[in-house]
Short mmCIF file of C-alpha atoms in Angstrom, two decimals:
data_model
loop_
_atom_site.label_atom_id
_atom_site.label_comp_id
_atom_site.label_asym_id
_atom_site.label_seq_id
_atom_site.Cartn_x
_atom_site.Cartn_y
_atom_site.Cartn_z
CA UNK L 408 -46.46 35.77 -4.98
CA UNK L 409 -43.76 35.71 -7.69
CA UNK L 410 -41.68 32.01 -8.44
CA UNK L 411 -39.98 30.10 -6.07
CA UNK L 412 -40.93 32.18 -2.91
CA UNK L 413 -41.83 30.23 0.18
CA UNK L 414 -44.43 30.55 2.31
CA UNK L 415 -44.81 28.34 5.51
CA UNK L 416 -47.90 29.41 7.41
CA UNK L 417 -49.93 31.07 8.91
CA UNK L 418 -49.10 34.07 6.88
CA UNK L 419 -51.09 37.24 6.18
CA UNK L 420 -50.45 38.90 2.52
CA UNK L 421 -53.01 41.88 2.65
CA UNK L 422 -54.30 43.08 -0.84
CA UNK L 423 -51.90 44.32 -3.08
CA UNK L 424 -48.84 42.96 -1.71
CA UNK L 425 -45.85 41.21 -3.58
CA UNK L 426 -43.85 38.41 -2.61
CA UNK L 427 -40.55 38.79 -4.04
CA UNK L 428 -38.74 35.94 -5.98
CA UNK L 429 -36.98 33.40 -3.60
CA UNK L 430 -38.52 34.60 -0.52
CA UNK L 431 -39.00 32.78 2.30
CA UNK L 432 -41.78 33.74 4.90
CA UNK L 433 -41.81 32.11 8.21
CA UNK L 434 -45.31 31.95 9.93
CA UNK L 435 -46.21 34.65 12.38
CA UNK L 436 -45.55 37.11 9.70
CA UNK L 437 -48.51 39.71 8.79
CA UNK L 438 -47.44 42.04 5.86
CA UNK L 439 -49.74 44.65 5.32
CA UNK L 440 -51.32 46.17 2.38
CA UNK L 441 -49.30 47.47 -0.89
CA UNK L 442 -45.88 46.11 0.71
CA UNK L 443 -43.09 44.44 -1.23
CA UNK L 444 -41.44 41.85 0.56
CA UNK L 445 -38.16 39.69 -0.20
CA UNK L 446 -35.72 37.63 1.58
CA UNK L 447 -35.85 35.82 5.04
CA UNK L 448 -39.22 37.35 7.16
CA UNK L 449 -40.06 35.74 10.39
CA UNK L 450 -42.75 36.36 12.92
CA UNK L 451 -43.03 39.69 11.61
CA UNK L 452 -45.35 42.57 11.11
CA UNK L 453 -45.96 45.02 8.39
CA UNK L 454 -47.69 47.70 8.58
CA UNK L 455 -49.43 49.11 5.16
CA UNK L 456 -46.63 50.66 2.42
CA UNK L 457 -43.55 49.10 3.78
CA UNK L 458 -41.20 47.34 1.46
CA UNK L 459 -38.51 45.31 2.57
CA UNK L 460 -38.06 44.15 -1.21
CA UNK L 461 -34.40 42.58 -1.05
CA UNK L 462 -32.47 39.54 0.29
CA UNK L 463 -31.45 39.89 4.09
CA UNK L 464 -32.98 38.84 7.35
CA UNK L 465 -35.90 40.51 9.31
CA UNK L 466 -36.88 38.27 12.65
CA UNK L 467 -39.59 39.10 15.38
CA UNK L 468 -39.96 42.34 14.65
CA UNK L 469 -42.63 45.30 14.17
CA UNK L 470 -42.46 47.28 10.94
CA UNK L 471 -44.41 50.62 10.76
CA UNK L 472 -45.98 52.23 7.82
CA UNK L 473 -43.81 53.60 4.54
CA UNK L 474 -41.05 51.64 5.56
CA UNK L 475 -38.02 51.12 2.98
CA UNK L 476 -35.65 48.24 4.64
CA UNK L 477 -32.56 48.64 2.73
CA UNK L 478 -31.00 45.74 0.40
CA UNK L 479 -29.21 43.05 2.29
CA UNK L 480 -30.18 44.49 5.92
CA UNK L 481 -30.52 42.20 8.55
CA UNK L 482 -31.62 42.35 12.20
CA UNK L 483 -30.82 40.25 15.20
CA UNK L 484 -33.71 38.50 16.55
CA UNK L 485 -31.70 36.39 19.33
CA UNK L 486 -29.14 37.05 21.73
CA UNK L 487 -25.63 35.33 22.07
CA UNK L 488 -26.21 34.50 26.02
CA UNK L 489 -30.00 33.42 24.34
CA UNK L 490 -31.71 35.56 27.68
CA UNK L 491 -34.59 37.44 27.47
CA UNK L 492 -34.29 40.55 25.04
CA UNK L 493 -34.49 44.40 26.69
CA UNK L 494 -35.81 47.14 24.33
CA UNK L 495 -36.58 50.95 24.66
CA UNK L 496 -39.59 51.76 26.33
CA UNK L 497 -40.99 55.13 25.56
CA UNK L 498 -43.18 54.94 28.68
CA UNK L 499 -40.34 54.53 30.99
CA UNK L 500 -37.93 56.06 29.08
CA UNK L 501 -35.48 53.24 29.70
CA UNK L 502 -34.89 49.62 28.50
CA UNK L 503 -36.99 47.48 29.76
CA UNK L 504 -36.91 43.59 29.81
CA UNK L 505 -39.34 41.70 27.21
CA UNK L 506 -39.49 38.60 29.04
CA UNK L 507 -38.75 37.33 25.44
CA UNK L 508 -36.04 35.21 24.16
CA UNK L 509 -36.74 36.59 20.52
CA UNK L 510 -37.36 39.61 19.74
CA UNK L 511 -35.92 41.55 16.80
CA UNK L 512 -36.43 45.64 15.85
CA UNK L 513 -39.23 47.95 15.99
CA UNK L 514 -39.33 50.56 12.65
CA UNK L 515 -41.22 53.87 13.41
CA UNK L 516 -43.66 54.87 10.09
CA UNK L 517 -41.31 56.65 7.20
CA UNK L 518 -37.99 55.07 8.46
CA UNK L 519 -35.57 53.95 6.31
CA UNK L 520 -32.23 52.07 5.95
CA UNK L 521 -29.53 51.69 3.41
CA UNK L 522 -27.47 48.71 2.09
CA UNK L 523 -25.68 46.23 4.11
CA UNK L 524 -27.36 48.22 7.72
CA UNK L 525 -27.39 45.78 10.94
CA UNK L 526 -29.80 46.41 13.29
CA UNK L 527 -28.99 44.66 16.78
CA UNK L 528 -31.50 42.35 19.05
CA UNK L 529 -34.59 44.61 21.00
CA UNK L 530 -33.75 47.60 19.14
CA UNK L 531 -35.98 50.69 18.34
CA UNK L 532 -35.89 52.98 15.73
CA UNK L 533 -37.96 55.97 16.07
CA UNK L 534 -40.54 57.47 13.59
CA UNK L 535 -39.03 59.14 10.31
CA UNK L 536 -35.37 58.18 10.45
CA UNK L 537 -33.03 58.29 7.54
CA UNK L 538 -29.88 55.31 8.68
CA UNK L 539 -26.96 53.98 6.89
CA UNK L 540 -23.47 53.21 7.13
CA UNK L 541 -21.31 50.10 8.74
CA UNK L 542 -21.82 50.71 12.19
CA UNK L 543 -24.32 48.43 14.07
CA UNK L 544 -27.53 50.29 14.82
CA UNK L 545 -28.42 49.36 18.24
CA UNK L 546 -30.26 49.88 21.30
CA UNK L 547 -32.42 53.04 20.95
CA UNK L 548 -32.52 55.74 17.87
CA UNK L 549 -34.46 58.57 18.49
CA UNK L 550 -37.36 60.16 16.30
CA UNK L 551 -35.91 62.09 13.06
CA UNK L 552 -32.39 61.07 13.41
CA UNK L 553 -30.40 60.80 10.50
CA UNK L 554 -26.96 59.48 9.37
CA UNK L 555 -24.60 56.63 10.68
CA UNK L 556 -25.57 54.98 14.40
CA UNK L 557 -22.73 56.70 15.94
CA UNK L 558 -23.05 60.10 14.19
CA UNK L 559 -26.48 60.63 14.41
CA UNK L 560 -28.09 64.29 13.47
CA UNK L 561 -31.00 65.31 13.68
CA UNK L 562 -33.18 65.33 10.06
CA UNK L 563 -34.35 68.35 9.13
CA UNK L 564 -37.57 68.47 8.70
CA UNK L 565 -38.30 69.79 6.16
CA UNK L 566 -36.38 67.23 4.15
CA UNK L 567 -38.38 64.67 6.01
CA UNK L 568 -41.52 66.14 3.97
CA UNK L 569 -39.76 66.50 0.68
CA UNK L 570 -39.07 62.52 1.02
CA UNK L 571 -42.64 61.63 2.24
CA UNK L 572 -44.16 63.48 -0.05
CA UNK L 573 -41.87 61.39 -3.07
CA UNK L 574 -42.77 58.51 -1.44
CA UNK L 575 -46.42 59.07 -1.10
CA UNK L 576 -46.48 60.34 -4.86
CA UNK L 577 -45.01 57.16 -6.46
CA UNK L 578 -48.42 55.52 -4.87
CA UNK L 579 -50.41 58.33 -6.29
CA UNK L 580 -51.46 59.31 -2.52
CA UNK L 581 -50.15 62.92 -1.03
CA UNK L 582 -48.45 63.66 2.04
CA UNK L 583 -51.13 65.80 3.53
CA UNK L 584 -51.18 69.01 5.11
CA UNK L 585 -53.17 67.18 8.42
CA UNK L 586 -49.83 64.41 8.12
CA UNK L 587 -47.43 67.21 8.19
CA UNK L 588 -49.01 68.54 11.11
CA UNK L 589 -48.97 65.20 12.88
CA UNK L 590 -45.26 64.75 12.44
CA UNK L 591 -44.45 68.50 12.60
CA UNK L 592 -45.85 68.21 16.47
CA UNK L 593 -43.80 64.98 16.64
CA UNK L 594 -40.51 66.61 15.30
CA UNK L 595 -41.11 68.87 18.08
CA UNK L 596 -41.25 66.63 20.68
CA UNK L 597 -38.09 64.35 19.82
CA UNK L 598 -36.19 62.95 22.59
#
């Protein structure tokens, strides 16, 4: 936990974890192993690898593995008419109602957002997407997409890899040929 970061319980900081400089984490926030964390986190869980290293807020919200949560991107945890929150259910294949008043994004494992991204209340961002730009990311992105929320393309996969692979490398793990498979079959099935 590096100076002047606040902490205000319970918290979980799983081994290997940093706690960037002038954060502050709100209880109900569980950051996984190896993840670098910065700026306003509340009620929020990390899975293993994810960094969300820079200032910007992240509320309510579910955080998959090699996550990189762009500098200064913040989600919506609360809406305006403060009524329940509906989010993308992959089950139904529709929005469904929470029955929460708060609930903030879900991240899919190897996702990733630039600078400055918002990310609107109840949304879901599929596994391996690539996001950026000034539009507001909202309601439902599908698995691999790539690009700005309202000119999404599909990533091509074998880019996906390429990145994984540099990701996985700078912790001295490898993108495996039993991963590639995994996502390969999930590639296949996008939405």
């Amino acid at each position: 936990i590096m100076a002047n970061a606040v902490l205000c319980g319970p918290v979980y900081l799983g081994k290997k974890s940093l706690v960037k400089i002038g954060a502050k984490i709100y209880g109900g926030t569980s950051i996984g192993p190896v993840c670098k964390v910065g700026g306003e986190v509340e009620g929020t869980i990390f899975q293993g690898y994810s960094n969300k290293q820079h200032d910007g807020f992240l509320g309510h919200s579910y955080i998959g593995e090699w996550v990189n949560i762009g500098a200064d991107t913040n989600n919506s945890d609360l809406k305006n008419t403060y009524k329940t929150v509906a989010y993308y259910s992959y089950t139904h294949k529709a929005k469904i109602d929470s029955g929460n008043q708060f609930l903030g994004c879900v991240i899919g494992d190897h996702s990733k957002t630039g600078i400055n991204c918002s990310i609107n209340t109840g949304t879901v961002i599929g596994i391996g997407c690539n996001l950026y730009g000034p539009n507001l990311i909202r309601d439902f992105i599908p698995d691999f997409s790539w690009g700005e929320a309202e000119k999404l393309e599909k990533y091509r996969f074998q880019e996906f890899c390429e990145t994984a692979e540099i990701v996985k490398q700078r912790r001295n793990l490898s993108f495996t040929a039993t991963e590639k498979e995994l996502y390969k079959n999930i590639y296949n099935m996008r939405i």
